[in-house]
Coordinates of C-alpha atoms (C1' of nucleotides) in Angstrom, one line a residue:
Chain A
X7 CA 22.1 13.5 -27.4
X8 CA 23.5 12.6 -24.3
X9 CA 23.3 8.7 -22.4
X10 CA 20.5 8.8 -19.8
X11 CA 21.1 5.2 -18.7
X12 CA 23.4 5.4 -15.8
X13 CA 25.9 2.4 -14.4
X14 CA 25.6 2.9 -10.7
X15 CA 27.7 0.6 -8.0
X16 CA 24.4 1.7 -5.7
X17 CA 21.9 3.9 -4.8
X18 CA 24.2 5.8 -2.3
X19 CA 26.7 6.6 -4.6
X20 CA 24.6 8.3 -7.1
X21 CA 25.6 12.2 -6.4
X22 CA 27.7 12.7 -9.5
X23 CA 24.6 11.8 -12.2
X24 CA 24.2 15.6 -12.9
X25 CA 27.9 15.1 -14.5
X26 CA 26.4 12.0 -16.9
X27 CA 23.1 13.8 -17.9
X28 CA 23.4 15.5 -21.0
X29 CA 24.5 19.4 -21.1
X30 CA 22.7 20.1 -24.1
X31 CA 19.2 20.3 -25.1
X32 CA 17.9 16.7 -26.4
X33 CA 16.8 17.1 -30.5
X34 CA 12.6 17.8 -30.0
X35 CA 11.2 14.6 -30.6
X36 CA 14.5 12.4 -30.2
X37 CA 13.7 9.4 -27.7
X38 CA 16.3 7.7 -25.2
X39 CA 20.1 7.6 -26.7
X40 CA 21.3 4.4 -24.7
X41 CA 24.9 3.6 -23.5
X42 CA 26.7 0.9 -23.9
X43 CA 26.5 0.4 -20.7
X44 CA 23.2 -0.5 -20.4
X45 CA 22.9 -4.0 -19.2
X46 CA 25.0 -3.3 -16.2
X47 CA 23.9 -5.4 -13.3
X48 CA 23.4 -2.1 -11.5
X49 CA 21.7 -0.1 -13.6
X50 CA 18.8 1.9 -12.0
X51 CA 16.1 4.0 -14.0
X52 CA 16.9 7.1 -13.9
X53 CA 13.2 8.3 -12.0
X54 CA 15.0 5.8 -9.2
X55 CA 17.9 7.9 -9.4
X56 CA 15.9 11.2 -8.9
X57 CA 13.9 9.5 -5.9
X58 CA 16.8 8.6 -4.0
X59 CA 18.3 12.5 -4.7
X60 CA 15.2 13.6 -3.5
X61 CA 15.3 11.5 -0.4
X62 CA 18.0 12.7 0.2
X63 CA 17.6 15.9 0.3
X64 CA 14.4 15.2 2.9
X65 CA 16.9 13.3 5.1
X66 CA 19.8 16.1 5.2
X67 CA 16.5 18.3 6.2
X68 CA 16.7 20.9 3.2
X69 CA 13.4 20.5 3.1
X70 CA 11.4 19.8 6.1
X71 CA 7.8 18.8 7.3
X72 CA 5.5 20.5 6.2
X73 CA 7.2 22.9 3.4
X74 CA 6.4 22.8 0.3
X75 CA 9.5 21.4 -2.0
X76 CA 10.2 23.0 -5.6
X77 CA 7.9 22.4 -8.6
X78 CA 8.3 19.3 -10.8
X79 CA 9.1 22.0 -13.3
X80 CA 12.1 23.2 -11.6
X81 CA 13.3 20.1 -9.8
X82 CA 13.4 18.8 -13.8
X83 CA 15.7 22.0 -14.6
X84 CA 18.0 20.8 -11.5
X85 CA 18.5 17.5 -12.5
X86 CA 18.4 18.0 -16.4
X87 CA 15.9 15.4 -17.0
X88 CA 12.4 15.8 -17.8
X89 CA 9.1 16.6 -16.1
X90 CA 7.8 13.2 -16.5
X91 CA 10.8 11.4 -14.8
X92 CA 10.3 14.0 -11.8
X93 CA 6.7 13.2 -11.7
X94 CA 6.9 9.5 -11.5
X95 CA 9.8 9.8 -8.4
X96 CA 7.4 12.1 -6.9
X97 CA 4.8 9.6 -7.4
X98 CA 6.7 6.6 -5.8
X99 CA 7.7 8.9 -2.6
X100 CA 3.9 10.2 -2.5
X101 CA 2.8 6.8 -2.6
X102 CA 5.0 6.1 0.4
X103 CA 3.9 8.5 2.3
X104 CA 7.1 10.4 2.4
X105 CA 5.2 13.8 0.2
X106 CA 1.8 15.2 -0.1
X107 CA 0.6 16.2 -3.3
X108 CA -1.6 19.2 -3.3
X109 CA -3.1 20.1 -6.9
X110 CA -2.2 23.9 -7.7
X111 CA -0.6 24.4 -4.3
X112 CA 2.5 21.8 -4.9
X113 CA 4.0 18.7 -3.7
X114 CA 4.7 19.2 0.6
X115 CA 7.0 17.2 3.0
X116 CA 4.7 14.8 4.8
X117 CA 3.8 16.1 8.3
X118 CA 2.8 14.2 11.6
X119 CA 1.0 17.5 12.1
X120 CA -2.0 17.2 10.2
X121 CA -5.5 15.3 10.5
X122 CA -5.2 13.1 7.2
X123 CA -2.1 11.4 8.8
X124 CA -3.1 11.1 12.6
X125 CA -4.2 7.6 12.2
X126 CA -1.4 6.6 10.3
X127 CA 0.4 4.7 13.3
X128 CA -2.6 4.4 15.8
X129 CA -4.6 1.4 14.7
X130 CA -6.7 0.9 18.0
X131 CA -10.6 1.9 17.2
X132 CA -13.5 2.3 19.2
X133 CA -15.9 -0.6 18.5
X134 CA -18.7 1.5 18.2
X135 CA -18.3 5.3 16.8
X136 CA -15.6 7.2 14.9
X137 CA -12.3 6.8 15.7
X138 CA -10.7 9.4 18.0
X139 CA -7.3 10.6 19.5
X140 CA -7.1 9.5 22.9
X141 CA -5.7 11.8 26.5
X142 CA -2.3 10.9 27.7
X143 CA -0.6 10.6 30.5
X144 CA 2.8 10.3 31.4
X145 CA 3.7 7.9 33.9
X146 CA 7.6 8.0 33.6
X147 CA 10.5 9.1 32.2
X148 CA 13.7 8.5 32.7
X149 CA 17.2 7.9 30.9
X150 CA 18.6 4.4 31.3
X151 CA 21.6 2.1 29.7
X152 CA 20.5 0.3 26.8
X153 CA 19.8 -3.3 27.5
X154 CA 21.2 -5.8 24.6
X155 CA 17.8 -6.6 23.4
X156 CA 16.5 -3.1 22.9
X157 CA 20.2 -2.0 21.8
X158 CA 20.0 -5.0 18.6
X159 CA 16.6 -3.7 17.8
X160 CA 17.4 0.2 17.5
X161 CA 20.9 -0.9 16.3
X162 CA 23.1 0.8 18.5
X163 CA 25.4 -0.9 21.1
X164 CA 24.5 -2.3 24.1
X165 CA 25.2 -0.1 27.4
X166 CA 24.5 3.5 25.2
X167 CA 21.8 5.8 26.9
X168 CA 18.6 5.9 25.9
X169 CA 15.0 7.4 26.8
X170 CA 12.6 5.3 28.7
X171 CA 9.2 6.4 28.8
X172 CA 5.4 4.8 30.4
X173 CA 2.4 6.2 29.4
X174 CA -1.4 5.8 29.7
X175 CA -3.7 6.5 27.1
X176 CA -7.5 6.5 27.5
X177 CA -10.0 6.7 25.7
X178 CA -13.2 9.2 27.1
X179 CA -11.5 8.6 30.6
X180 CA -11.0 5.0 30.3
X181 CA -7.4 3.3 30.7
X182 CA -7.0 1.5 27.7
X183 CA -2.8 1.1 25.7
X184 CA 0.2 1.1 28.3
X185 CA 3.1 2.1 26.4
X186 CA 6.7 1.7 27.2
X187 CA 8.9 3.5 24.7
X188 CA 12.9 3.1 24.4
X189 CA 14.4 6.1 22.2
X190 CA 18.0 6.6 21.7
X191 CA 19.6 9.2 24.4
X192 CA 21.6 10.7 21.3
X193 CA 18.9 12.0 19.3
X194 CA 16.4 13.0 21.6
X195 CA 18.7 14.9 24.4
X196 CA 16.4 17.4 26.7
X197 CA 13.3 15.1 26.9
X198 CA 11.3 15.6 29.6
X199 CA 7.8 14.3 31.4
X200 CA 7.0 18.2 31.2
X201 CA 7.9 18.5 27.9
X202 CA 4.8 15.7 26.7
X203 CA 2.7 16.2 29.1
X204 CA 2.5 20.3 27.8
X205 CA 2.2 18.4 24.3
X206 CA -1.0 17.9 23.1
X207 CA -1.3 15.6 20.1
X208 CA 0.5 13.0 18.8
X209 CA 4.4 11.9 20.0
X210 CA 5.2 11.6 16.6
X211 CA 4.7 15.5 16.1
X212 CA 6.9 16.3 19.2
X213 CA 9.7 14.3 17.6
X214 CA 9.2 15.5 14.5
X215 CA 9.3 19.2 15.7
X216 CA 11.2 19.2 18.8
X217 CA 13.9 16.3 17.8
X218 CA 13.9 16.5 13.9
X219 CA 13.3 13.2 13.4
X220 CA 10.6 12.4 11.4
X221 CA 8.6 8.5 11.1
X222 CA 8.2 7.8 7.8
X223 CA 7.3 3.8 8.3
X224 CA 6.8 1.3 11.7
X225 CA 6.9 -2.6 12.0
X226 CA 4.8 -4.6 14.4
X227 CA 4.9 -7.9 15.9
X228 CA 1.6 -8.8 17.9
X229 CA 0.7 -10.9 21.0
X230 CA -1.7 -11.7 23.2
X231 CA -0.8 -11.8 26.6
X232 CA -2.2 -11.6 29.8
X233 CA -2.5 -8.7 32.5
X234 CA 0.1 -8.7 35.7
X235 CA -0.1 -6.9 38.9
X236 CA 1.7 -4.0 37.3
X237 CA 0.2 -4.0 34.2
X238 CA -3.6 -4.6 35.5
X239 CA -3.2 -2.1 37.9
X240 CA -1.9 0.6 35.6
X241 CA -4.5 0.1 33.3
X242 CA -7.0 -0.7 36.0
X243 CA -8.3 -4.0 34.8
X244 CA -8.1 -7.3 36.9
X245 CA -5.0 -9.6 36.8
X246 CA -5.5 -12.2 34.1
X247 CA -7.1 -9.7 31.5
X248 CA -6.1 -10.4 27.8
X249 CA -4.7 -7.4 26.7
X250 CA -2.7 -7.3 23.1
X251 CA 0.6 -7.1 22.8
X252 CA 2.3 -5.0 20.3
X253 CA 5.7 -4.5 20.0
X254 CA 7.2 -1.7 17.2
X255 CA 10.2 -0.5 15.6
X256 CA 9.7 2.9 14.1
X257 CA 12.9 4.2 11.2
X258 CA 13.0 7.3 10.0
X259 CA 14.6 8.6 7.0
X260 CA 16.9 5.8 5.8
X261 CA 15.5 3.3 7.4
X262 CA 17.1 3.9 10.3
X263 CA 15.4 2.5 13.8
X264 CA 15.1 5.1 16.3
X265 CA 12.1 4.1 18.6
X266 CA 11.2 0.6 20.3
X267 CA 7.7 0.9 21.7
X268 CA 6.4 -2.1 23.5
X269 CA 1.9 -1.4 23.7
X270 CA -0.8 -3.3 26.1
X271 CA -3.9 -2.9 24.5
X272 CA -7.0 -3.8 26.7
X273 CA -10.0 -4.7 23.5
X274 CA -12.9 -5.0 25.2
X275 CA -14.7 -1.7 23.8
X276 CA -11.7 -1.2 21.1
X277 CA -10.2 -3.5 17.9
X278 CA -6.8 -3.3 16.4
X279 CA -7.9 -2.9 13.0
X280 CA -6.1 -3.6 9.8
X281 CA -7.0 -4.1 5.9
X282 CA -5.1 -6.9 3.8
X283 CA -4.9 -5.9 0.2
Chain B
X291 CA -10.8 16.0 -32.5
X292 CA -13.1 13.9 -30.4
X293 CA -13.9 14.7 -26.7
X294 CA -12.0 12.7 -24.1
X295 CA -13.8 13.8 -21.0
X296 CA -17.0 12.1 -20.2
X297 CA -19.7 12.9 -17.9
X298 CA -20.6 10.0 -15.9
X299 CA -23.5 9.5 -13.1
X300 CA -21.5 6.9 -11.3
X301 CA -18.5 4.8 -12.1
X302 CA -21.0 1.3 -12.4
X303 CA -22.9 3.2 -15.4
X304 CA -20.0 3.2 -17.2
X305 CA -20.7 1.0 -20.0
X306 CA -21.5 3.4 -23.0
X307 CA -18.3 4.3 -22.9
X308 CA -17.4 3.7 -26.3
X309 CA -20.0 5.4 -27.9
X310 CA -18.3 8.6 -26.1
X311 CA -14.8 7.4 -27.8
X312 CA -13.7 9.4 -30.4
X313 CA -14.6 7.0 -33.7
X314 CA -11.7 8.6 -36.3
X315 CA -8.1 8.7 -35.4
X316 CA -6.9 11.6 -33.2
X317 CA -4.6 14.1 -35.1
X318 CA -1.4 13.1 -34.7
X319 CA 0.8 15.5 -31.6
X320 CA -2.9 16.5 -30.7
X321 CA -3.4 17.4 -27.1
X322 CA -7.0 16.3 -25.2
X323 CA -9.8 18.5 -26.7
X324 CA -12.2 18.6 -23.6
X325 CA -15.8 19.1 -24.0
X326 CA -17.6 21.7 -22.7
X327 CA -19.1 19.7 -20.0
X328 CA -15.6 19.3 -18.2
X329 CA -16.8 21.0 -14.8
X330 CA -19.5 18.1 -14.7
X331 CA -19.0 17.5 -10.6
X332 CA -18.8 13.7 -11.7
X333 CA -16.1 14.1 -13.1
X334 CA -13.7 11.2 -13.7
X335 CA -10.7 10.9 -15.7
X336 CA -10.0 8.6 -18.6
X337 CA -7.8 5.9 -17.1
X338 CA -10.4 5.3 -14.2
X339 CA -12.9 4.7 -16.4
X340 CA -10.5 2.4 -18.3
X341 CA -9.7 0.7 -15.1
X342 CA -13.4 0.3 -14.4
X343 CA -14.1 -1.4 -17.4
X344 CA -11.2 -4.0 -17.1
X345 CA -12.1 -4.6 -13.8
X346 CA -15.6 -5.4 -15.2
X347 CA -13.5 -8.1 -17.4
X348 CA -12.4 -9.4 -14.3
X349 CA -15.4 -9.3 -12.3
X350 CA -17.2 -11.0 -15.5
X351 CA -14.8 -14.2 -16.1
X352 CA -13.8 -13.1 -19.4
X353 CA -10.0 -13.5 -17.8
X354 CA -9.9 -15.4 -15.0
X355 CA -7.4 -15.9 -12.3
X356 CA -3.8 -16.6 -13.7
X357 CA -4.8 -15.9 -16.9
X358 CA -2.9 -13.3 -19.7
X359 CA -5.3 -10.8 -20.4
X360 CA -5.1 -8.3 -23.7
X361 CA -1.8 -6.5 -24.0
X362 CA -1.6 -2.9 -23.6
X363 CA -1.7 -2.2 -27.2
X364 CA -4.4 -4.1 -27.8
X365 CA -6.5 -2.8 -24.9
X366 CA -5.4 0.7 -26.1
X367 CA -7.5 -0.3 -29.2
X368 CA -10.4 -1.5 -28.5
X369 CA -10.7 1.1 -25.9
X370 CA -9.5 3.8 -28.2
X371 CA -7.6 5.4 -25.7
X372 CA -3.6 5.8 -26.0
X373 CA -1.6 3.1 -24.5
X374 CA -0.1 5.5 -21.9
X375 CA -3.8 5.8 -20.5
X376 CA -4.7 2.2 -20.5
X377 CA -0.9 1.8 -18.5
X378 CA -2.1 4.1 -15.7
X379 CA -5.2 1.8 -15.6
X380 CA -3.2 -1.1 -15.0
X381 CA -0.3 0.6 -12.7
X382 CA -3.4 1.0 -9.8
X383 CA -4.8 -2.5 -10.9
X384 CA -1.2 -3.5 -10.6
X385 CA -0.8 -1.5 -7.3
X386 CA -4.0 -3.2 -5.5
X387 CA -2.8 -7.0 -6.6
X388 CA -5.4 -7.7 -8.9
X389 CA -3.2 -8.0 -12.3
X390 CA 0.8 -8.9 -11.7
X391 CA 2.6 -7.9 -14.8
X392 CA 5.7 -9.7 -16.0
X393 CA 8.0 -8.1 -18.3
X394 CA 8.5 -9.3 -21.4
X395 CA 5.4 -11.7 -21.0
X396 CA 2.0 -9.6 -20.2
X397 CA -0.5 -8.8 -17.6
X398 CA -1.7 -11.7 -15.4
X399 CA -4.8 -11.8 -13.5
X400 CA -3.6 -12.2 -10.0
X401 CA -4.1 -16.0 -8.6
X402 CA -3.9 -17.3 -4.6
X403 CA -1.9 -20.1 -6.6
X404 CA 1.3 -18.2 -6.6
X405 CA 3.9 -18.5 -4.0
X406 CA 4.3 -14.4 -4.2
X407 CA 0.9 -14.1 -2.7
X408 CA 0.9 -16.9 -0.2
X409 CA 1.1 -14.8 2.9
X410 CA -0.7 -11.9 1.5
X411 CA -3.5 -13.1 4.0
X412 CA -1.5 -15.4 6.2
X413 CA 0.3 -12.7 9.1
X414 CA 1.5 -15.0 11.5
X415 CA 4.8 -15.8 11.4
X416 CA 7.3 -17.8 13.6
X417 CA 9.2 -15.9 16.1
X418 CA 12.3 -18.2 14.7
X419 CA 12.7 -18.7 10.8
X420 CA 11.3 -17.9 7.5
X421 CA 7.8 -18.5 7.5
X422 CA 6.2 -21.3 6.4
X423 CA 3.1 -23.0 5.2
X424 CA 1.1 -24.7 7.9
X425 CA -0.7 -28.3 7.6
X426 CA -4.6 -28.4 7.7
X427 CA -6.7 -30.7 9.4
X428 CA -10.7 -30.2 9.1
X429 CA -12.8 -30.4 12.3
X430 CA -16.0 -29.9 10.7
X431 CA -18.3 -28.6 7.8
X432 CA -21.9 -28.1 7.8
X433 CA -24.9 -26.1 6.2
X434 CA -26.9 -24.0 8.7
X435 CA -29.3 -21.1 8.4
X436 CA -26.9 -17.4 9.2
X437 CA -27.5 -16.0 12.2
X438 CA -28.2 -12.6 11.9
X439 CA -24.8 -11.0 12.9
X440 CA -22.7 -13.3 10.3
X441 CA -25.8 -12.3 8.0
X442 CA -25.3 -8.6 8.5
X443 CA -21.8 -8.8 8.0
X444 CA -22.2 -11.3 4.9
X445 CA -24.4 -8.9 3.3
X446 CA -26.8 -11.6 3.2
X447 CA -30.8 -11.8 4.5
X448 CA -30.7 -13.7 8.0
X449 CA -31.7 -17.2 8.1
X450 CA -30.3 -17.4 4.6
X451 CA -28.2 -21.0 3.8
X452 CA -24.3 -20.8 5.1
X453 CA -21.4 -23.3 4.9
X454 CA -19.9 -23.4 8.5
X455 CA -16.1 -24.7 8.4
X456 CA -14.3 -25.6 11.6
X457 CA -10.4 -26.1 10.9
X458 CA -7.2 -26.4 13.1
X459 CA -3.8 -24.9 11.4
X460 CA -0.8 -26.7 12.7
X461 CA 3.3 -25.8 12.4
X462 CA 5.5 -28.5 12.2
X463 CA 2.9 -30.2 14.4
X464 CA 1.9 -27.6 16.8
X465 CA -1.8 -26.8 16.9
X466 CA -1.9 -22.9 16.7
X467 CA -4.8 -21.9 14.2
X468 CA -8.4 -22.4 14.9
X469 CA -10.2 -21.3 12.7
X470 CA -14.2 -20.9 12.1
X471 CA -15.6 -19.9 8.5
X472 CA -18.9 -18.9 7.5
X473 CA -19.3 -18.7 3.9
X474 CA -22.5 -17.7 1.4
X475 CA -24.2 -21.1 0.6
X476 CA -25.5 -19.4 -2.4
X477 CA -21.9 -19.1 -4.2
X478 CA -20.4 -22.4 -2.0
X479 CA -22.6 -25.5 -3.3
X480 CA -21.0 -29.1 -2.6
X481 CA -18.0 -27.6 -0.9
X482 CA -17.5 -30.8 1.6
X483 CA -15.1 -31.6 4.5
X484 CA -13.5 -34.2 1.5
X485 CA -13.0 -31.5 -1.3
X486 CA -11.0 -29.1 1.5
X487 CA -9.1 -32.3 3.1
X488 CA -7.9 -33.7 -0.5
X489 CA -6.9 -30.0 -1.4
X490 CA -3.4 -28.9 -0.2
X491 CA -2.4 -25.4 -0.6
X492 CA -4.0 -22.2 0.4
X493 CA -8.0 -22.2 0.9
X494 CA -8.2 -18.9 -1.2
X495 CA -6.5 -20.6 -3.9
X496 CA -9.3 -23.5 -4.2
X497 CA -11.8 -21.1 -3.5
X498 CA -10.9 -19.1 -6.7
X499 CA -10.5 -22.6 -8.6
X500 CA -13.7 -24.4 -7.2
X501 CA -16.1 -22.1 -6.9
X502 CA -15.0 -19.2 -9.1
X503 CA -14.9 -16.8 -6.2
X504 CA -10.9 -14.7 -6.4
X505 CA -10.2 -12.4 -2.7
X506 CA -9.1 -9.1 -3.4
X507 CA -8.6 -7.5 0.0
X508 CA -10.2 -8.6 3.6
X509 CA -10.8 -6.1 6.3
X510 CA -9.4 -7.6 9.8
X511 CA -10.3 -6.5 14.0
X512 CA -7.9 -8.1 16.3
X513 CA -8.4 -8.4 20.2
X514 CA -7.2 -10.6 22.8
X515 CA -9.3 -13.8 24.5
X516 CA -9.0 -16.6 26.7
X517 CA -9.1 -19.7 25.6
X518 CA -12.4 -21.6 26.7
X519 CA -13.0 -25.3 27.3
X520 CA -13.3 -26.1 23.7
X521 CA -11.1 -24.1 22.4
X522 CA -8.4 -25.1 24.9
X523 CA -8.7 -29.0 23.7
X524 CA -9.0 -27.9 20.0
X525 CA -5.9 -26.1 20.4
X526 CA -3.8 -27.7 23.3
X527 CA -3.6 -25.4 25.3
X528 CA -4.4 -24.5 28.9
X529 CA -7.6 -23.0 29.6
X530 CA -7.4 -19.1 30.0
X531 CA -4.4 -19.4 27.4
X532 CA -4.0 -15.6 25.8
X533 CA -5.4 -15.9 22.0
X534 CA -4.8 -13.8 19.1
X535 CA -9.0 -13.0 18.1
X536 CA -8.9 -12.4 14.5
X537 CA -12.3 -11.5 13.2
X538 CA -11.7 -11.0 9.0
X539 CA -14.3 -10.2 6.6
X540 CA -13.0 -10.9 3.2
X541 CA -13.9 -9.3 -0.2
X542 CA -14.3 -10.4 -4.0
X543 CA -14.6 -8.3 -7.0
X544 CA -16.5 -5.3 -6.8
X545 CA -16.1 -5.2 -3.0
X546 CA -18.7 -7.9 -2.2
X547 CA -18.3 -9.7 1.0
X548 CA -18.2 -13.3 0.2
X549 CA -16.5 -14.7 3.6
X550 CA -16.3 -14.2 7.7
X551 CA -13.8 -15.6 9.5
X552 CA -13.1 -15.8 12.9
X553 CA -9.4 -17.1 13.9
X554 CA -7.9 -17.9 17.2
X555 CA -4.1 -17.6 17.1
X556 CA -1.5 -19.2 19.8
X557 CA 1.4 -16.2 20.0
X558 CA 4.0 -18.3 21.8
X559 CA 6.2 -18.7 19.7
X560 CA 4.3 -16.6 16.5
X561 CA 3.5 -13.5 16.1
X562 CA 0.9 -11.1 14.0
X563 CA 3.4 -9.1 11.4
X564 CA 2.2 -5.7 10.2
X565 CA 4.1 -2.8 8.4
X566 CA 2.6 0.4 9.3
X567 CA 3.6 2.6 6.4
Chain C
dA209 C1' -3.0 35.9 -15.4
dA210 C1' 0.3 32.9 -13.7
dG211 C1' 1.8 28.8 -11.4
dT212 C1' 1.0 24.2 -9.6
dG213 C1' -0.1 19.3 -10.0
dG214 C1' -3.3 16.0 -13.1
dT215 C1' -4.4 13.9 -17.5
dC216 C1' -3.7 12.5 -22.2
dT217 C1' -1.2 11.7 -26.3
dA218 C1' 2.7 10.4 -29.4
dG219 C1' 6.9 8.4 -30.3
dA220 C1' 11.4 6.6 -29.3
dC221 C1' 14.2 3.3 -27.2
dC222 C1' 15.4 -0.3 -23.5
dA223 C1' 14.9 -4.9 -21.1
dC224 C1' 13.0 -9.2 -21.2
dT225 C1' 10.7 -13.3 -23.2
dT226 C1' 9.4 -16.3 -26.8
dT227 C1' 9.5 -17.8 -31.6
Chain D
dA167 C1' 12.8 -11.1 -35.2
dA168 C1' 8.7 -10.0 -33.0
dG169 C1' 6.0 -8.9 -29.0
dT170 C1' 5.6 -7.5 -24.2
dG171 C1' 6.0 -4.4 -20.4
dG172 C1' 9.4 -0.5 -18.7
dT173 C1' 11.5 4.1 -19.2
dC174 C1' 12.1 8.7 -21.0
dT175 C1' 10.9 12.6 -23.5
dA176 C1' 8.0 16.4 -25.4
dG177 C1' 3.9 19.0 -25.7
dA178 C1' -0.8 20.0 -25.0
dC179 C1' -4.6 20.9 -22.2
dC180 C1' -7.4 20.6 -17.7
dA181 C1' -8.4 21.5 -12.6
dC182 C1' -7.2 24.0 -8.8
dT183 C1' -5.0 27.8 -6.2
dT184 C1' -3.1 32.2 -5.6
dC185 C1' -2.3 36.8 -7.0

DNA sequence: AAGTGGTCTAGACCACTTT
DNA sequence: AAGTGGTCTAGACCACTTC
């Protein structure tokens, strides 16, 4: 019976745990056989330990959106521990959006490319009638030096290149969310106005497919302002409108920030709409 | 071998459960013996049912808010159903903040009295610093019939008795919450402009102690205003001032509407905080 | 029929809290 | 020492999908 409790400085360093599982079959029926070491101030449970491999092996892009990753079965065999410790990793990452679970089809990378998930990052609802995706149009694009502010905030240095982007999206015809999006020049090289305006669908797909970088989480910070002559004229409102204010950082894999995105929402016919639980 | 899979109509006629449960001890290293009627296209597993019935508990009083309800053992028991099931049960009751369990201690019934869960429904934060609690000063309660929009969205007849509640949230001294507050007269009797002035602390949290009414979730539309006249003294601020228009319905057990509120938030130097994830 | 995820049980041990 | 929730394993069967 080999230790499954592992000492672990962090959840970086964890490669090496196939060396610490056990190498022979556990005795049917025998429970956990504890280390010594088990009330380390870093000790992790081992289904963390599997998650984190896991997640790994979505960031280094073994597997990628929309494939289907191995069965529990044989992602149990890989690791050497059993199916249950697989399943509840799996569980954690499908509850964070990161998997899809599909019962007797198998567990897929999650995909901006799909309907279930298309509303994920679009909050903005018709006041009356079901929510729908919204016409674009790009307004600009164009590569710039970072400014310090957007350079803390997608946490590279001040001065690097990135992508600026403006955009109009409307609902049925009608102006409604001016978006300004800063996206750093080193990851997505080769964007172009052509490029998504020929896109239909949601950004997040284009990066995803075109860029490889994949959204798995965003934070907002929300405002009301009011419309200038810019802004009002863009969105074809008068000066002095209310609009919303929403300013996000997307991360991908690792937490890591890779898009700044600064919205004007004009809510007369539309909500921002959000569910505390 | 009893059967473990029940047929159900609906999830809210779930009471005769236990007259399904298997009454003699399952054979020890049995698996589930499934009745024939497994197909039934109502369908539910074990552990929701489980979870339906200690929600019930909840809904009933028979644990109330901070309370220790049954350990998993002893749940396991009386519901005759393994302790594994009964911990999946608690994992999603866990998962949607209704129960908070504590190692070593138990299962709690989640409380609004519980630093944890103090800005569960508070989302604006200051621009600068850790967030904090804000001081409350009551402009005005009264009775009045609803009208039929705060009705409709009450679930309540219109015309029916209300308690209106007029209140201005202030942060370090700075007026940045007005808030209005219609709530069911039927469940609110004798809540007075005293009772909410003598009662520091989060509204929610005398809600659930005076009136025996716990939040589970709330349902939020955001849009950006002016401020008017009134609202411009009440807060001030400028008429024509940008607000944050927070329109929340909030929710008690078994998903009954039980408040509508209708903020107006100053973003000058807060923000609205959501994680998109 | 075979393979996948989903449910359920049983038993062991660990970590934490209280007695 | 006893009790609680937390982790891990093993094995059975169910529901769904594909072959």
């Amino acid at each position: 019976m080999g230790g499954f409790v592992l000492k672990l400085q962090s959840m970086n360093s964890i490669i090496p745990i196939a060396s610490n599982q056990p190498v022979s079959p556990v005795t049917p029926g025998a429970g956990v056989a504890a280390s010594s070491l088990s009330a380390s101030p870093t000790f992790s449970p081992l289904y963390q330990q599997i998650k984190a491999l896991i997640t790994q092996s979505l960031q280094s892009g073994e597997w990628k959106p929309g494939e289907l990753i191995p069965s529990e079965m044989e992602l149990a065999s890989r690791f050497k521990v059993s199916q249950g410790t697989v399943r509840k990793a799996i569980d954690e990452l499908s509850a964070e959006n990161l998997v899809v679970r599909r019962q007797g089809k198998g567990t897929f990378v999650a995909t901006h490319h799909e309907a279930r998930s298309q509303f994920r990052f679009l909050r903005l609802a018709p006041d009356e009638g079901a929510p729908h995706y919204p016409e674009n149009k790009i307004i600009e694009v164009k590569r710039m030096r970072a400014p310090a502010e957007v350079a803390r905030l997608l946490d590279i240095k001040s001065g690097d290149s990135v992508v600026f982007i403006r955009r109009v999206q409307s609902f049925t015809g009608v102006p409604t969310i001016l978006d300004d999006l800063w996206l750093p020049g080193s990851i997505f090289k080769g964007l172009t106005a052509e490029r998504l305006n020929e896109y239909k669908g949601p950004m997040y797909g284009l990066f995803e497919t075109e860029f490889g970088t994949h959204m798995i989480r965003a934070s907002e910070q929300i405002r009301a302002v009011c419309a200038d002559e810019q802004v009002a004229s863009l969105l074809n409102v008068d000066v002095g409108m209310p609009l919303l204010n929403v300013e996000r950082v997307s991360f991908t894999y690792g937490d890591k920030p890779v898009e700044l995105r600064r919205g004007l929402y004009l809510t007369v016919n539309h909500h921002y709409r959000n569910e505390l639980s």
